[in-house]
Short mmCIF file of C-alpha atoms and ligand atoms in Angstrom, two decimals:
data_model
loop_
_atom_site.label_atom_id
_atom_site.label_comp_id
_atom_site.label_asym_id
_atom_site.label_seq_id
_atom_site.Cartn_x
_atom_site.Cartn_y
_atom_site.Cartn_z
CA UNK A 1 -20.61 8.78 -5.28
CA UNK A 2 -17.95 11.42 -5.94
CA UNK A 3 -14.79 10.12 -4.29
CA UNK A 4 -11.54 11.98 -3.66
CA UNK A 5 -8.50 9.69 -3.66
CA UNK A 6 -5.30 11.20 -2.30
CA UNK A 7 -2.30 9.29 -3.64
CA UNK A 8 -4.48 8.14 -6.55
CA UNK A 9 -1.58 8.08 -9.02
CA UNK A 10 0.27 5.47 -6.96
CA UNK A 11 0.19 1.68 -7.13
CA UNK A 12 -2.87 1.05 -4.93
CA UNK A 13 -4.54 4.41 -5.50
CA UNK A 14 -4.64 4.03 -9.29
CA UNK A 15 -6.27 0.59 -9.00
CA UNK A 16 -8.81 2.10 -6.60
CA UNK A 17 -9.51 4.90 -9.14
CA UNK A 18 -10.16 2.28 -11.84
CA UNK A 19 -12.40 0.16 -9.59
CA UNK A 20 -14.59 3.13 -8.58
CA UNK A 21 -14.81 4.54 -12.11
CA UNK A 22 -15.67 1.03 -13.30
CA UNK A 23 -18.76 0.90 -11.12
CA UNK A 24 -19.94 4.38 -12.09
CA UNK A 25 -18.52 6.65 -9.39
CA UNK A 26 -16.81 9.97 -10.13
CA UNK A 27 -13.21 10.18 -8.96
CA UNK A 28 -10.96 13.12 -8.13
CA UNK A 29 -7.33 12.07 -7.77
CA UNK A 30 -5.11 14.38 -5.71
CA UNK A 31 -1.43 13.52 -6.02
CA UNK A 32 1.94 15.29 -6.06
CA UNK A 33 3.48 12.56 -8.27
CA UNK A 34 6.35 12.10 -5.81
CA UNK A 35 6.21 8.30 -6.00
CA UNK A 36 3.17 7.91 -8.26
CA UNK A 37 3.05 8.17 -12.04
CA UNK A 38 0.69 9.56 -14.65
CA UNK A 39 0.93 6.29 -16.63
CA UNK A 40 -0.86 4.50 -13.79
CA UNK A 41 -3.90 6.57 -14.69
CA UNK A 42 -3.85 5.65 -18.40
CA UNK A 43 -7.31 4.03 -18.14
CA UNK A 44 -8.75 6.63 -15.77
CA UNK A 45 -7.89 9.57 -18.11
CA UNK A 46 -10.31 8.10 -20.66
CA UNK A 47 -13.25 8.54 -18.30
CA UNK A 48 -15.22 11.82 -18.28
CA UNK A 49 -15.91 11.08 -14.59
CA UNK A 50 -12.20 11.40 -13.73
CA UNK A 51 -10.37 14.52 -12.63
CA UNK A 52 -6.73 14.96 -11.60
CA UNK A 53 -5.43 17.65 -9.25
CA UNK A 54 -1.67 17.88 -8.84
CA UNK A 55 -1.12 18.95 -5.22
CA UNK A 56 0.92 18.15 -2.14
CA UNK A 57 -1.64 17.22 0.53
CA UNK A 58 0.69 18.31 3.33
CA UNK A 59 0.31 21.92 2.15
CA UNK A 60 -3.47 21.91 2.24
CA UNK A 61 -5.80 21.45 -0.73
CA UNK A 62 -9.39 21.88 -1.76
CA UNK A 63 -11.61 20.06 -4.20
CA UNK A 64 -14.32 22.07 -5.93
CA UNK A 65 -17.77 20.49 -6.13
CA UNK A 66 -19.47 17.82 -4.03
CA UNK A 67 -17.51 15.18 -2.13
CA UNK A 68 -19.14 11.99 -0.80
CA UNK A 69 -16.01 10.15 0.31
CA UNK A 70 -12.29 10.75 0.82
CA UNK A 71 -9.83 7.86 0.60
CA UNK A 72 -6.50 9.02 2.01
CA UNK A 73 -3.65 7.02 0.50
CA UNK A 74 -1.08 9.77 -0.07
CA UNK A 75 2.18 8.72 1.60
CA UNK A 76 5.48 7.24 0.57
CA UNK A 77 4.99 3.51 1.15
CA UNK A 78 8.02 1.40 0.23
CA UNK A 79 10.88 1.33 2.75
CA UNK A 80 13.45 2.92 0.36
CA UNK A 81 10.90 5.64 -0.55
CA UNK A 82 10.10 6.58 3.04
CA UNK A 83 13.72 6.31 4.18
CA UNK A 84 14.67 8.72 1.37
CA UNK A 85 11.86 11.12 2.35
CA UNK A 86 11.66 10.94 6.17
CA UNK A 87 10.21 14.39 6.84
CA UNK A 88 7.76 14.26 3.93
CA UNK A 89 6.57 10.87 5.24
CA UNK A 90 5.89 12.27 8.70
CA UNK A 91 4.14 15.24 7.12
CA UNK A 92 1.95 13.02 4.92
CA UNK A 93 0.72 11.09 7.96
CA UNK A 94 0.22 14.18 10.12
CA UNK A 95 -0.56 17.36 8.14
CA UNK A 96 -1.66 15.42 5.06
CA UNK A 97 -4.12 13.36 7.09
CA UNK A 98 -5.38 16.46 8.87
CA UNK A 99 -6.10 18.23 5.56
CA UNK A 100 -7.82 15.14 4.13
CA UNK A 101 -9.94 14.79 7.27
CA UNK A 102 -10.86 18.48 7.11
CA UNK A 103 -12.07 18.01 3.52
CA UNK A 104 -14.25 15.08 4.60
CA UNK A 105 -15.60 17.05 7.54
CA UNK A 106 -16.50 20.10 5.39
CA UNK A 107 -18.56 17.85 3.11
CA UNK A 108 -19.99 15.43 5.68
CA UNK A 109 -18.19 12.73 3.66
CA UNK A 110 -17.02 9.24 4.55
CA UNK A 111 -13.25 9.20 5.30
CA UNK A 112 -11.04 6.16 4.75
CA UNK A 113 -7.48 6.03 6.10
CA UNK A 114 -5.01 3.67 4.40
CA UNK A 115 -3.02 2.61 7.43
CA UNK A 116 -0.57 -0.26 7.53
CA UNK A 117 0.54 -3.46 9.21
CA UNK A 118 3.65 -1.43 10.13
CA UNK A 119 1.66 0.02 13.06
CA UNK A 120 2.35 -3.40 14.66
CA UNK A 121 6.11 -2.78 14.22
CA UNK A 122 8.14 -5.88 14.95
CA UNK A 123 5.15 -7.81 16.30
CA UNK A 124 5.24 -9.91 19.42
CA UNK A 125 1.75 -11.26 18.76
CA UNK A 126 1.30 -13.58 15.78
CA UNK A 127 -0.79 -13.44 13.68
CA UNK A 128 -1.55 -9.77 14.24
CA UNK A 129 -5.07 -9.01 15.46
CA UNK A 130 -6.49 -5.48 15.43
CA UNK A 131 -6.50 -5.29 19.24
CA UNK A 132 -2.70 -5.73 19.40
CA UNK A 133 -1.03 -2.37 20.16
CA UNK A 134 2.21 -3.11 18.38
CA UNK A 135 5.92 -2.98 19.07
CA UNK A 136 7.48 0.01 17.30
CA UNK A 137 10.92 1.52 17.84
CA UNK A 138 10.01 5.24 17.96
CA UNK A 139 13.51 6.39 17.00
CA UNK A 140 14.47 3.61 14.59
CA UNK A 141 14.75 4.27 10.84
CA UNK A 142 11.27 2.86 10.10
CA UNK A 143 9.66 5.11 12.72
CA UNK A 144 9.09 7.90 10.19
CA UNK A 145 6.56 5.64 8.50
CA UNK A 146 5.27 3.60 11.44
CA UNK A 147 4.73 6.54 13.78
CA UNK A 148 3.30 8.73 11.04
CA UNK A 149 0.64 6.08 10.40
CA UNK A 150 0.03 5.56 14.13
CA UNK A 151 -0.47 9.32 14.50
CA UNK A 152 -2.76 9.29 11.46
CA UNK A 153 -4.86 6.59 13.15
CA UNK A 154 -5.05 8.67 16.35
CA UNK A 155 -6.03 11.80 14.39
CA UNK A 156 -8.69 9.87 12.50
CA UNK A 157 -10.09 8.36 15.69
CA UNK A 158 -10.22 11.78 17.36
CA UNK A 159 -12.07 13.29 14.39
CA UNK A 160 -14.67 10.55 14.70
CA UNK A 161 -15.02 10.93 18.48
CA UNK A 162 -14.77 14.70 18.85
CA UNK A 163 -16.15 15.96 15.53
CA UNK A 164 -18.45 13.18 14.38
CA UNK A 165 -16.65 12.52 11.09
CA UNK A 166 -17.66 9.17 9.54
CA UNK A 167 -14.21 7.61 9.54
CA UNK A 168 -12.83 4.15 8.78
CA UNK A 169 -9.32 2.77 9.18
CA UNK A 170 -7.86 -0.17 7.26
CA UNK A 171 -4.48 -1.68 8.05
CA UNK A 172 -3.05 -2.90 4.77
CA UNK A 173 -0.57 -5.80 4.73
CA UNK A 174 2.05 -6.30 1.98
CA UNK A 175 0.26 -5.95 -1.35
CA UNK A 176 1.69 -6.57 -4.83
CA UNK A 177 0.62 -6.55 -8.47
CA UNK A 178 0.81 -4.69 -11.77
CA UNK A 179 1.93 -1.01 -11.56
CA UNK A 180 4.44 -1.55 -8.79
CA UNK A 181 7.54 0.44 -9.75
CA UNK A 182 10.45 -1.84 -10.65
CA UNK A 183 12.68 0.43 -8.60
CA UNK A 184 10.45 0.93 -5.55
CA UNK A 185 12.64 -1.45 -3.58
CA UNK A 186 9.91 -3.72 -2.25
CA UNK A 187 10.63 -7.40 -2.28
CA UNK A 188 8.15 -8.55 -4.95
CA UNK A 189 9.10 -5.87 -7.49
CA UNK A 190 12.81 -6.37 -6.71
CA UNK A 191 12.71 -10.15 -7.16
CA UNK A 192 10.66 -9.99 -10.38
CA UNK A 193 12.70 -7.25 -12.04
CA UNK A 194 15.93 -8.95 -10.99
CA UNK A 195 14.74 -12.32 -12.33
CA UNK A 196 13.52 -10.89 -15.64
CA UNK A 197 16.68 -8.83 -16.03
CA UNK A 198 18.87 -11.89 -15.40
CA UNK A 199 20.36 -10.27 -12.30
CA UNK A 200 21.03 -11.87 -8.90
CA UNK A 201 18.03 -12.06 -6.57
CA UNK A 202 18.82 -10.16 -3.39
CA UNK A 203 17.62 -11.77 -0.16
CA UNK A 204 18.18 -9.58 2.88
CA UNK A 205 19.41 -11.56 5.89
CA UNK A 206 18.98 -15.34 5.97
CA UNK A 207 15.62 -15.21 4.16
CA UNK A 208 13.75 -16.83 7.06
CA UNK A 209 11.72 -13.67 7.80
CA UNK A 210 8.10 -13.92 6.70
CA UNK A 211 5.51 -11.74 5.01
CA UNK A 212 1.93 -12.45 3.84
CA UNK A 213 1.28 -11.13 0.34
CA UNK A 214 -2.07 -9.90 -0.93
CA UNK A 215 -2.85 -9.48 -4.63
CA UNK A 216 -3.91 -5.95 -5.53
CA UNK A 217 -7.38 -6.85 -6.89
CA UNK A 218 -8.28 -8.52 -3.60
CA UNK A 219 -7.01 -5.57 -1.61
CA UNK A 220 -8.93 -3.02 -3.67
CA UNK A 221 -12.17 -5.00 -3.14
CA UNK A 222 -11.52 -4.64 0.59
CA UNK A 223 -10.91 -0.89 0.30
CA UNK A 224 -14.15 -0.43 -1.60
CA UNK A 225 -16.10 -2.53 0.93
CA UNK A 226 -14.73 -0.41 3.78
CA UNK A 227 -15.46 2.83 1.89
CA UNK A 228 -19.06 1.72 1.37
CA UNK A 229 -19.53 0.74 5.02
CA UNK A 230 -19.79 2.88 8.13
CA UNK A 231 -17.35 0.78 10.16
CA UNK A 232 -14.72 2.64 12.16
CA UNK A 233 -12.20 -0.18 12.10
CA UNK A 234 -9.35 -0.63 12.30
CA UNK A 235 -9.72 -3.61 10.00
CA UNK A 236 -6.77 -5.67 8.76
CA UNK A 237 -6.74 -6.23 4.99
CA UNK A 238 -4.27 -8.81 3.79
CA UNK A 239 -3.82 -12.40 2.70
CA UNK A 240 -2.97 -14.62 5.68
CA UNK A 241 -0.91 -17.10 3.63
CA UNK A 242 2.58 -16.60 5.07
CA UNK A 243 5.88 -17.16 3.22
CA UNK A 244 9.57 -16.79 4.04
CA UNK A 245 11.56 -14.54 1.69
CA UNK A 246 13.54 -17.66 0.74
CA UNK A 247 10.29 -19.34 -0.37
CA UNK A 248 9.26 -16.23 -2.30
CA UNK A 249 12.62 -16.17 -4.11
CA UNK A 250 12.21 -19.84 -5.06
CA UNK A 251 8.71 -19.23 -6.38
CA UNK A 252 9.75 -16.19 -8.46
CA UNK A 253 12.73 -18.10 -9.87
CA UNK A 254 10.40 -20.98 -10.86
CA UNK A 255 7.71 -18.78 -12.38
CA UNK A 256 10.19 -16.72 -14.40
CA UNK A 257 12.27 -19.81 -15.26
CA UNK A 258 15.40 -17.87 -14.42
CA UNK A 259 18.80 -19.29 -13.57
CA UNK A 260 19.68 -16.04 -11.80
CA UNK A 261 21.64 -16.71 -8.61
CA UNK A 262 20.55 -15.69 -5.11
CA UNK A 263 22.68 -13.14 -3.29
CA UNK A 264 22.36 -12.52 0.46
CA UNK A 265 22.64 -8.93 1.65
CA UNK A 266 22.55 -7.39 5.11
CA UNK A 267 19.15 -7.33 6.83
CA UNK A 268 17.96 -3.71 7.28
CA UNK A 269 17.68 -2.43 10.86
CA UNK A 270 14.38 -3.23 12.62
CA UNK A 271 13.16 -5.39 9.71
CA UNK A 272 10.17 -7.27 11.22
CA UNK A 273 10.97 -11.01 11.45
CA UNK A 274 7.41 -12.12 10.73
CA UNK A 275 4.05 -10.73 9.71
CA UNK A 276 0.63 -12.27 9.08
CA UNK A 277 -2.80 -10.66 9.31
CA UNK A 278 -5.67 -12.07 11.32
CA UNK A 279 -8.58 -11.31 8.97
CA UNK A 280 -11.57 -12.59 10.94
CA UNK A 281 -12.68 -9.01 11.58
CA UNK A 282 -12.72 -8.21 7.83
CA UNK A 283 -14.57 -11.44 7.08
CA UNK A 284 -17.18 -10.73 9.76
CA UNK A 285 -17.76 -7.00 9.24
CA UNK A 286 -17.14 -6.59 5.51
CA UNK A 287 -17.75 -10.10 4.19
CA UNK A 288 -14.29 -9.75 2.63
CA UNK A 289 -11.61 -12.34 2.09
CA UNK A 290 -8.81 -12.60 -0.49
CA UNK A 291 -9.22 -15.19 -3.27
CA UNK A 292 -6.04 -14.89 -5.36
CA UNK A 293 -3.19 -17.11 -4.16
CA UNK A 294 0.47 -16.14 -4.44
CA UNK A 295 1.28 -18.30 -7.46
CA UNK A 296 -1.61 -16.89 -9.48
CA UNK A 297 -1.00 -13.29 -8.38
CA UNK A 298 2.72 -13.49 -9.08
CA UNK A 299 1.88 -14.91 -12.52
CA UNK A 300 -0.23 -11.84 -13.36
CA UNK A 301 2.44 -9.53 -11.98
CA UNK A 302 5.26 -11.21 -13.89
CA UNK A 303 3.19 -11.03 -17.11
CA UNK A 304 2.71 -7.31 -16.56
CA UNK A 305 6.42 -6.70 -15.86
CA UNK A 306 7.24 -8.76 -18.98
CA UNK A 307 4.84 -6.71 -21.12
CA UNK A 308 6.68 -3.59 -19.97
CA UNK A 309 10.11 -5.09 -20.60
CA UNK A 310 9.58 -5.03 -24.39
CA UNK A 311 10.63 -1.39 -23.87
CA UNK A 312 14.13 -1.24 -25.43
CA UNK A 313 15.39 0.61 -22.33
CA UNK A 314 14.93 -2.60 -20.33
CA UNK A 315 12.53 -3.72 -17.64
CA UNK A 316 13.59 -1.36 -14.88
CA UNK A 317 13.45 1.74 -17.09
CA UNK A 318 10.20 0.62 -18.66
CA UNK A 319 8.40 0.13 -15.40
CA UNK A 320 9.93 3.24 -13.82
CA UNK A 321 8.40 5.16 -16.76
P1 LIG B 401 2.74 4.47 -3.83
O1 LIG B 401 4.02 5.10 -3.46
O2 LIG B 401 2.66 3.77 -5.14
O3 LIG B 401 1.55 5.51 -3.77
C1 LIG B 401 1.55 6.62 -2.92
C2 LIG B 401 0.99 7.80 -3.70
O4 LIG B 401 0.91 8.95 -2.84
C3 LIG B 401 1.90 8.21 -4.87
O5 LIG B 401 1.10 8.41 -6.01
C4 LIG B 401 2.54 9.52 -4.42
O6 LIG B 401 2.89 10.35 -5.48
C5 LIG B 401 1.43 10.09 -3.53
N1 LIG B 401 1.92 11.02 -2.50
C6 LIG B 401 2.88 10.80 -1.58
N2 LIG B 401 3.01 11.89 -0.78
C7 LIG B 401 2.10 12.80 -1.22
C8 LIG B 401 1.75 14.11 -0.82
N3 LIG B 401 2.37 14.73 0.20
N4 LIG B 401 0.76 14.76 -1.49
C9 LIG B 401 0.11 14.16 -2.52
N5 LIG B 401 0.41 12.91 -2.95
C10 LIG B 401 1.39 12.24 -2.30
O7 LIG B 401 2.38 3.46 -2.64
P2 LIG B 401 1.19 2.41 -2.49
O8 LIG B 401 1.79 1.09 -2.30
O9 LIG B 401 0.19 2.61 -3.57
O10 LIG B 401 0.58 2.86 -1.09
C11 LIG B 401 -0.61 3.63 -1.02
C12 LIG B 401 -1.04 3.78 0.43
O11 LIG B 401 -1.29 2.48 1.00
C13 LIG B 401 0.01 4.43 1.32
O12 LIG B 401 -0.63 5.27 2.24
C14 LIG B 401 0.64 3.26 2.04
O13 LIG B 401 1.15 3.64 3.31
C15 LIG B 401 -0.52 2.30 2.16
N6 LIG B 401 -0.06 0.92 2.29
C16 LIG B 401 0.41 0.24 1.20
C17 LIG B 401 0.86 -1.06 1.34
C18 LIG B 401 1.35 -1.88 0.17
O14 LIG B 401 1.74 -3.04 0.36
N7 LIG B 401 1.33 -1.38 -1.05
C19 LIG B 401 0.87 -1.66 2.61
C20 LIG B 401 0.42 -0.92 3.69
C21 LIG B 401 -0.06 0.36 3.52
N1 LIG B 402 13.63 -7.95 1.11
C1 LIG B 402 14.54 -8.84 0.55
N2 LIG B 402 15.10 -8.49 -0.65
C2 LIG B 402 14.78 -7.35 -1.30
C3 LIG B 402 13.84 -6.46 -0.73
C4 LIG B 402 13.30 -6.80 0.49
O1 LIG B 402 14.85 -9.90 1.11
O2 LIG B 402 15.34 -7.12 -2.40
C5 LIG B 402 12.99 -8.35 2.39
C6 LIG B 402 12.94 -7.26 3.45
O3 LIG B 402 14.13 -7.25 4.21
C7 LIG B 402 11.72 -7.68 4.26
C8 LIG B 402 10.80 -8.33 3.22
O4 LIG B 402 11.64 -8.65 2.11
O5 LIG B 402 12.09 -8.64 5.22
C9 LIG B 402 9.67 -7.42 2.76
O6 LIG B 402 10.25 -6.21 2.37
P1 LIG B 402 9.40 -5.04 1.68
O7 LIG B 402 10.33 -3.87 1.55
O8 LIG B 402 8.74 -5.53 0.46
O9 LIG B 402 8.22 -4.74 2.71
P2 LIG B 402 8.17 -4.49 4.28
O10 LIG B 402 9.51 -4.71 4.90
O11 LIG B 402 7.71 -3.10 4.41
O12 LIG B 402 7.21 -5.50 4.75
#
């Protein structure tokens, strides 16, 4: 297959590039490098089957040559990134998705939308099943991300129904692993870089809110399975093991053997109090389930952050590139 990956220089996208190149596909990465980095593609650059196009997908783009599949991942993803770039985030979900769908349609290609558990907002159903419609504040600070992804899902569904595009939607739950930016503001990268840097670990609120963390290798297996299928979805992809942020802080402190103190900060507005994917649909339709538990996955991630922290500029600078 020749696969176009928008957002391919980002955390998840670069792992998807590597996985597809590794099994013999050709990959075209389209990215504006707004939150992604060239270093994430260090391995991919070595492959003659890899091509990089620097472009903003919201402005429209084309890819010369054949296209068998389009995986649309281009969007700011961490809360600080999308809060800093509210209009670009809405544009990525709307115009960006429209341009990516148009590319798939022109080529009769499979289209995969990387949607998110954030479409469930602050969920009133737990765990979240795909048939739950969600509970999103349309004018709250997170709406730029949540509503942009909800619109992207609607646009994708309409392209399937009205234009016959072979589309699939996955809803990705919190994923972590090597290549997260130390400064992207998400909880796993924050806790690890704080612990390794000997700084206080910042828990927002009382730390009783929960998330369910999926290791990147597991998640990418799910993306590939969905890309290879003809399922419309939406399909939740995530690890259902649920942890409070207090438990996560304890685990990171143990695994890094840090004596760094814990500091409580104000909980951001509309921060969902709990989140856990129901993954029966993914198990049934894709034969997919995660296999890496949090302790093992955090171990790999901490090792990677450590390997970067030999950079004399320190861990945060090293990982930020
Ligand atoms: P990331 O920020 O590392 O990657 C996003 C990539 O998209 C970056 O390389 C960035 O430069 C690129 N990009 C952003 N806007 C663009 C534009 N207009 N044109 C071209 N490129 C653009 O984030 P990530 O964690 O790898 O997330 C990838 C996708 O997965 C996103 O769509 C995100 O919403 C989704 N997702 C991720 C998670 C997670 O836990 N990582 C959870 C749910 C959904
Ligand atoms: N969080 C935290 N400390 C941090 C960063 C985040 O306690 O330094 C909390 C945040 O308030 C949220 C959870 O961790 O409740 C997950 O946050 P993240 O930004 O990783 O993802 P999302 O909120 O999008 O699930």
